[in-house]
Amino acid sequence: MKNLPKPVYFTGFPALKVLILITGISLAACTWYVFANWLRDDGDIAWFTPDANCNLHTSTCSAVLGDKGRLTLTVDADGRIDALNILPLDVEVEGLNPSHVTVDFIGRDMDMGLHRFGLTASAPGHFHGQGQVGICTQDVMPWRARVILETPEGKLGSWFDFDVIRS
């Protein structure tokens, strides 16, 4: 019987395993980026500029949707919108009959992920729900609330900017 040589185990730096790990992490990051942007796709939304002097912390904000109507967003925040607090959201729509209303909270200067909240109709032209702003990574975090209406004529929307102070 022939003696087989003992196997040699390489005990140095596992370069191939590290390269496979880096490739896997890179593919996961690219997949997350594509998926997040696909969910946030706003190419088919007709955007309308909000009215000036909007302060979601203390009052309602509204936007005229061209000659189609008007939308108003109210965030019942008791004086200040804070991160991770549950926020009652109210949207009133005049002149349109949307089938679905969503509110997205997105970071203006930083990708903070997708914070999308669907609202339910509580009366004709009135939608109610709850939302939440993600955790702040800066002392003052700039956010944007995007209100999107799904109507028979297509998607319409407006945005309202606000800042959250880290507590």
PDB file of C-alpha atoms in Angstrom:
ATOM      1  CA  MET A   1       0.000   0.000   0.000  1.00  0.00           C
ATOM      2  CA  LYS A   2       1.251   3.419  -0.975  1.00  0.00           C
ATOM      3  CA  ASN A   3       1.543   6.114   1.658  1.00  0.00           C
ATOM      4  CA  LEU A   4      -0.254   9.317   0.743  1.00  0.00           C
ATOM      5  CA  PRO A   5       1.373  12.597   1.627  1.00  0.00           C
ATOM      6  CA  LYS A   6      -0.096  14.502   4.517  1.00  0.00           C
ATOM      7  CA  PRO A   7      -2.307  17.413   3.462  1.00  0.00           C
ATOM      8  CA  VAL A   8      -0.761  20.839   3.767  1.00  0.00           C
ATOM      9  CA  TYR A   9      -2.891  23.467   5.457  1.00  0.00           C
ATOM     10  CA  PHE A  10      -2.242  27.055   4.570  1.00  0.00           C
ATOM     11  CA  THR A  11      -2.272  29.074   7.785  1.00  0.00           C
ATOM     12  CA  GLY A  12      -1.486  32.480   6.299  1.00  0.00           C
ATOM     13  CA  PHE A  13      -3.827  35.330   5.381  1.00  0.00           C
ATOM     14  CA  PRO A  14      -7.109  34.014   3.841  1.00  0.00           C
ATOM     15  CA  ALA A  15      -7.144  36.438   0.897  1.00  0.00           C
ATOM     16  CA  LEU A  16      -9.794  34.579  -1.088  1.00  0.00           C
ATOM     17  CA  LYS A  17     -12.223  34.484   1.833  1.00  0.00           C
ATOM     18  CA  VAL A  18     -11.756  38.196   2.490  1.00  0.00           C
ATOM     19  CA  LEU A  19     -12.348  39.031  -1.193  1.00  0.00           C
ATOM     20  CA  ILE A  20     -15.517  36.909  -1.231  1.00  0.00           C
ATOM     21  CA  LEU A  21     -16.747  38.689   1.918  1.00  0.00           C
ATOM     22  CA  ILE A  22     -16.036  42.150   0.453  1.00  0.00           C
ATOM     23  CA  THR A  23     -17.809  41.195  -2.782  1.00  0.00           C
ATOM     24  CA  GLY A  24     -20.841  39.943  -0.850  1.00  0.00           C
ATOM     25  CA  ILE A  25     -21.045  43.128   1.224  1.00  0.00           C
ATOM     26  CA  SER A  26     -20.701  45.268  -1.923  1.00  0.00           C
ATOM     27  CA  LEU A  27     -23.485  43.359  -3.687  1.00  0.00           C
ATOM     28  CA  ALA A  28     -25.744  43.707  -0.640  1.00  0.00           C
ATOM     29  CA  ALA A  29     -25.111  47.483  -0.497  1.00  0.00           C
ATOM     30  CA  CYS A  30     -25.819  47.884  -4.223  1.00  0.00           C
ATOM     31  CA  THR A  31     -29.004  45.829  -3.928  1.00  0.00           C
ATOM     32  CA  TRP A  32     -30.175  47.916  -0.970  1.00  0.00           C
ATOM     33  CA  TYR A  33     -29.491  51.161  -2.884  1.00  0.00           C
ATOM     34  CA  VAL A  34     -31.376  50.026  -5.984  1.00  0.00           C
ATOM     35  CA  PHE A  35     -34.290  48.664  -3.946  1.00  0.00           C
ATOM     36  CA  ALA A  36     -34.569  51.841  -1.833  1.00  0.00           C
ATOM     37  CA  ASN A  37     -34.592  54.077  -4.910  1.00  0.00           C
ATOM     38  CA  TRP A  38     -37.078  51.827  -6.686  1.00  0.00           C
ATOM     39  CA  LEU A  39     -39.483  52.095  -3.729  1.00  0.00           C
ATOM     40  CA  ARG A  40     -39.010  55.859  -3.593  1.00  0.00           C
ATOM     41  CA  ASP A  41     -39.546  56.244  -7.342  1.00  0.00           C
ATOM     42  CA  ASP A  42     -41.213  59.575  -7.921  1.00  0.00           C
ATOM     43  CA  GLY A  43     -40.801  59.881 -11.676  1.00  0.00           C
ATOM     44  CA  ASP A  44     -44.530  59.599 -12.342  1.00  0.00           C
ATOM     45  CA  ILE A  45     -45.611  62.154  -9.703  1.00  0.00           C
ATOM     46  CA  ALA A  46     -46.607  65.685 -10.678  1.00  0.00           C
ATOM     47  CA  TRP A  47     -45.024  67.845  -7.948  1.00  0.00           C
ATOM     48  CA  PHE A  48     -46.484  71.167  -6.817  1.00  0.00           C
ATOM     49  CA  THR A  49     -44.640  73.829  -4.817  1.00  0.00           C
ATOM     50  CA  PRO A  50     -45.843  74.308  -1.233  1.00  0.00           C
ATOM     51  CA  ASP A  51     -47.115  77.607   0.100  1.00  0.00           C
ATOM     52  CA  ALA A  52     -44.492  79.842   1.697  1.00  0.00           C
ATOM     53  CA  ASN A  53     -44.012  80.238   5.461  1.00  0.00           C
ATOM     54  CA  CYS A  54     -44.850  76.671   6.351  1.00  0.00           C
ATOM     55  CA  ASN A  55     -43.953  75.447   9.855  1.00  0.00           C
ATOM     56  CA  LEU A  56     -45.074  71.860  10.454  1.00  0.00           C
ATOM     57  CA  HIS A  57     -44.014  72.086  14.118  1.00  0.00           C
ATOM     58  CA  THR A  58     -46.761  74.587  14.948  1.00  0.00           C
ATOM     59  CA  SER A  59     -49.245  74.881  12.083  1.00  0.00           C
ATOM     60  CA  THR A  60     -50.697  73.264   9.008  1.00  0.00           C
ATOM     61  CA  CYS A  61     -48.965  73.442   5.656  1.00  0.00           C
ATOM     62  CA  SER A  62     -50.697  73.490   2.312  1.00  0.00           C
ATOM     63  CA  ALA A  63     -50.079  73.479  -1.411  1.00  0.00           C
ATOM     64  CA  VAL A  64     -52.198  74.418  -4.391  1.00  0.00           C
ATOM     65  CA  LEU A  65     -52.253  71.538  -6.888  1.00  0.00           C
ATOM     66  CA  GLY A  66     -52.514  73.688  -9.991  1.00  0.00           C
ATOM     67  CA  ASP A  67     -56.130  73.977 -11.124  1.00  0.00           C
ATOM     68  CA  LYS A  68     -56.923  70.529  -9.689  1.00  0.00           C
ATOM     69  CA  GLY A  69     -57.309  71.371  -6.008  1.00  0.00           C
ATOM     70  CA  ARG A  70     -55.454  71.874  -2.752  1.00  0.00           C
ATOM     71  CA  LEU A  71     -53.917  69.678  -0.073  1.00  0.00           C
ATOM     72  CA  THR A  72     -53.216  70.483   3.564  1.00  0.00           C
ATOM     73  CA  LEU A  73     -50.952  68.523   5.934  1.00  0.00           C
ATOM     74  CA  THR A  74     -51.230  68.742   9.713  1.00  0.00           C
ATOM     75  CA  VAL A  75     -48.756  67.059  12.063  1.00  0.00           C
ATOM     76  CA  ASP A  76     -50.095  67.054  15.621  1.00  0.00           C
ATOM     77  CA  ALA A  77     -46.714  67.375  17.340  1.00  0.00           C
ATOM     78  CA  ASP A  78     -47.596  69.541  20.375  1.00  0.00           C
ATOM     79  CA  GLY A  79     -45.149  72.272  19.411  1.00  0.00           C
ATOM     80  CA  ARG A  80     -42.186  70.237  18.186  1.00  0.00           C
ATOM     81  CA  ILE A  81     -41.570  67.240  15.942  1.00  0.00           C
ATOM     82  CA  ASP A  82     -39.157  64.887  17.674  1.00  0.00           C
ATOM     83  CA  ALA A  83     -37.381  61.832  16.312  1.00  0.00           C
ATOM     84  CA  LEU A  84     -38.937  58.438  17.073  1.00  0.00           C
ATOM     85  CA  ASN A  85     -42.180  59.936  18.437  1.00  0.00           C
ATOM     86  CA  ILE A  86     -45.449  58.712  16.953  1.00  0.00           C
ATOM     87  CA  LEU A  87     -46.936  61.602  14.973  1.00  0.00           C
ATOM     88  CA  PRO A  88     -50.646  61.866  14.155  1.00  0.00           C
ATOM     89  CA  LEU A  89     -50.915  62.895  10.480  1.00  0.00           C
ATOM     90  CA  ASP A  90     -53.943  64.525   8.858  1.00  0.00           C
ATOM     91  CA  VAL A  91     -54.273  65.348   5.168  1.00  0.00           C
ATOM     92  CA  GLU A  92     -57.222  67.278   3.793  1.00  0.00           C
ATOM     93  CA  VAL A  93     -57.795  67.381   0.054  1.00  0.00           C
ATOM     94  CA  GLU A  94     -60.058  69.857  -1.714  1.00  0.00           C
ATOM     95  CA  GLY A  95     -61.184  69.504  -5.324  1.00  0.00           C
ATOM     96  CA  LEU A  96     -59.927  65.941  -5.786  1.00  0.00           C
ATOM     97  CA  ASN A  97     -60.982  62.481  -4.747  1.00  0.00           C
ATOM     98  CA  PRO A  98     -57.758  60.504  -4.175  1.00  0.00           C
ATOM     99  CA  SER A  99     -57.968  56.747  -3.784  1.00  0.00           C
ATOM    100  CA  HIS A 100     -54.836  56.587  -1.632  1.00  0.00           C
ATOM    101  CA  VAL A 101     -52.689  59.085   0.303  1.00  0.00           C
ATOM    102  CA  THR A 102     -49.168  58.478   1.619  1.00  0.00           C
ATOM    103  CA  VAL A 103     -46.737  60.616   3.582  1.00  0.00           C
ATOM    104  CA  ASP A 104     -42.996  59.992   3.205  1.00  0.00           C
ATOM    105  CA  PHE A 105     -40.409  61.372   5.600  1.00  0.00           C
ATOM    106  CA  ILE A 106     -37.045  61.605   3.863  1.00  0.00           C
ATOM    107  CA  GLY A 107     -33.757  63.158   4.897  1.00  0.00           C
ATOM    108  CA  ARG A 108     -33.017  66.243   2.811  1.00  0.00           C
ATOM    109  CA  ASP A 109     -29.223  66.075   3.070  1.00  0.00           C
ATOM    110  CA  MET A 110     -28.701  62.425   3.948  1.00  0.00           C
ATOM    111  CA  ASP A 111     -30.286  59.136   2.927  1.00  0.00           C
ATOM    112  CA  MET A 112     -32.173  58.090   6.057  1.00  0.00           C
ATOM    113  CA  GLY A 113     -34.048  55.206   4.485  1.00  0.00           C
ATOM    114  CA  LEU A 114     -37.684  54.974   3.511  1.00  0.00           C
ATOM    115  CA  HIS A 115     -40.239  56.169   6.058  1.00  0.00           C
ATOM    116  CA  ARG A 116     -43.533  55.807   4.172  1.00  0.00           C
ATOM    117  CA  PHE A 117     -46.887  55.892   5.908  1.00  0.00           C
ATOM    118  CA  GLY A 118     -50.219  55.165   4.260  1.00  0.00           C
ATOM    119  CA  LEU A 119     -53.192  57.134   5.518  1.00  0.00           C
ATOM    120  CA  THR A 120     -56.788  55.930   5.690  1.00  0.00           C
ATOM    121  CA  ALA A 121     -59.845  57.887   4.647  1.00  0.00           C
ATOM    122  CA  SER A 122     -61.864  59.045   7.648  1.00  0.00           C
ATOM    123  CA  ALA A 123     -64.284  61.236   5.658  1.00  0.00           C
ATOM    124  CA  PRO A 124     -64.514  62.432   2.056  1.00  0.00           C
ATOM    125  CA  GLY A 125     -61.325  64.403   1.366  1.00  0.00           C
ATOM    126  CA  HIS A 126     -59.925  63.705   4.834  1.00  0.00           C
ATOM    127  CA  PHE A 127     -57.181  61.161   5.530  1.00  0.00           C
ATOM    128  CA  HIS A 128     -55.682  60.213   8.883  1.00  0.00           C
ATOM    129  CA  GLY A 129     -52.815  58.043  10.059  1.00  0.00           C
ATOM    130  CA  GLN A 130     -49.623  57.943  12.046  1.00  0.00           C
ATOM    131  CA  GLY A 131     -45.999  58.420  11.094  1.00  0.00           C
ATOM    132  CA  GLN A 132     -42.583  58.607  12.652  1.00  0.00           C
ATOM    133  CA  VAL A 133     -39.377  60.466  11.874  1.00  0.00           C
ATOM    134  CA  GLY A 134     -36.257  58.314  12.134  1.00  0.00           C
ATOM    135  CA  ILE A 135     -33.467  58.848  14.602  1.00  0.00           C
ATOM    136  CA  CYS A 136     -31.327  61.924  14.071  1.00  0.00           C
ATOM    137  CA  THR A 137     -27.623  61.539  13.505  1.00  0.00           C
ATOM    138  CA  GLN A 138     -26.887  65.264  13.604  1.00  0.00           C
ATOM    139  CA  ASP A 139     -27.715  67.987  16.128  1.00  0.00           C
ATOM    140  CA  VAL A 140     -30.170  69.469  13.629  1.00  0.00           C
ATOM    141  CA  MET A 141     -31.496  67.038  11.034  1.00  0.00           C
ATOM    142  CA  PRO A 142     -33.269  68.480   7.962  1.00  0.00           C
ATOM    143  CA  TRP A 143     -36.296  66.409   6.889  1.00  0.00           C
ATOM    144  CA  ARG A 144     -38.902  66.616   4.140  1.00  0.00           C
ATOM    145  CA  ALA A 145     -42.491  65.419   4.411  1.00  0.00           C
ATOM    146  CA  ARG A 146     -43.770  64.377   0.978  1.00  0.00           C
ATOM    147  CA  VAL A 147     -47.523  64.001   0.558  1.00  0.00           C
ATOM    148  CA  ILE A 148     -48.498  61.851  -2.427  1.00  0.00           C
ATOM    149  CA  LEU A 149     -52.068  61.547  -3.690  1.00  0.00           C
ATOM    150  CA  GLU A 150     -53.124  58.756  -6.030  1.00  0.00           C
ATOM    151  CA  THR A 151     -55.933  60.069  -8.216  1.00  0.00           C
ATOM    152  CA  PRO A 152     -57.612  58.820 -11.396  1.00  0.00           C
ATOM    153  CA  GLU A 153     -55.610  61.495 -13.283  1.00  0.00           C
ATOM    154  CA  GLY A 154     -52.314  60.171 -11.861  1.00  0.00           C
ATOM    155  CA  LYS A 155     -50.130  60.832  -8.852  1.00  0.00           C
ATOM    156  CA  LEU A 156     -49.917  64.357  -7.458  1.00  0.00           C
ATOM    157  CA  GLY A 157     -47.783  65.568  -4.588  1.00  0.00           C
ATOM    158  CA  SER A 158     -46.141  68.329  -2.628  1.00  0.00           C
ATOM    159  CA  TRP A 159     -43.424  68.555   0.020  1.00  0.00           C
ATOM    160  CA  PHE A 160     -42.940  70.392   3.288  1.00  0.00           C
ATOM    161  CA  ASP A 161     -39.487  70.918   4.808  1.00  0.00           C
ATOM    162  CA  PHE A 162     -38.789  70.957   8.556  1.00  0.00           C
ATOM    163  CA  ASP A 163     -35.868  70.414  10.939  1.00  0.00           C
ATOM    164  CA  VAL A 164     -35.670  68.068  13.902  1.00  0.00           C
ATOM    165  CA  ILE A 165     -33.407  68.960  16.824  1.00  0.00           C
ATOM    166  CA  ARG A 166     -31.772  65.972  18.472  1.00  0.00           C
ATOM    167  CA  SER A 167     -32.788  65.727  22.111  1.00  0.00           C
TER     168      SER A 167
END
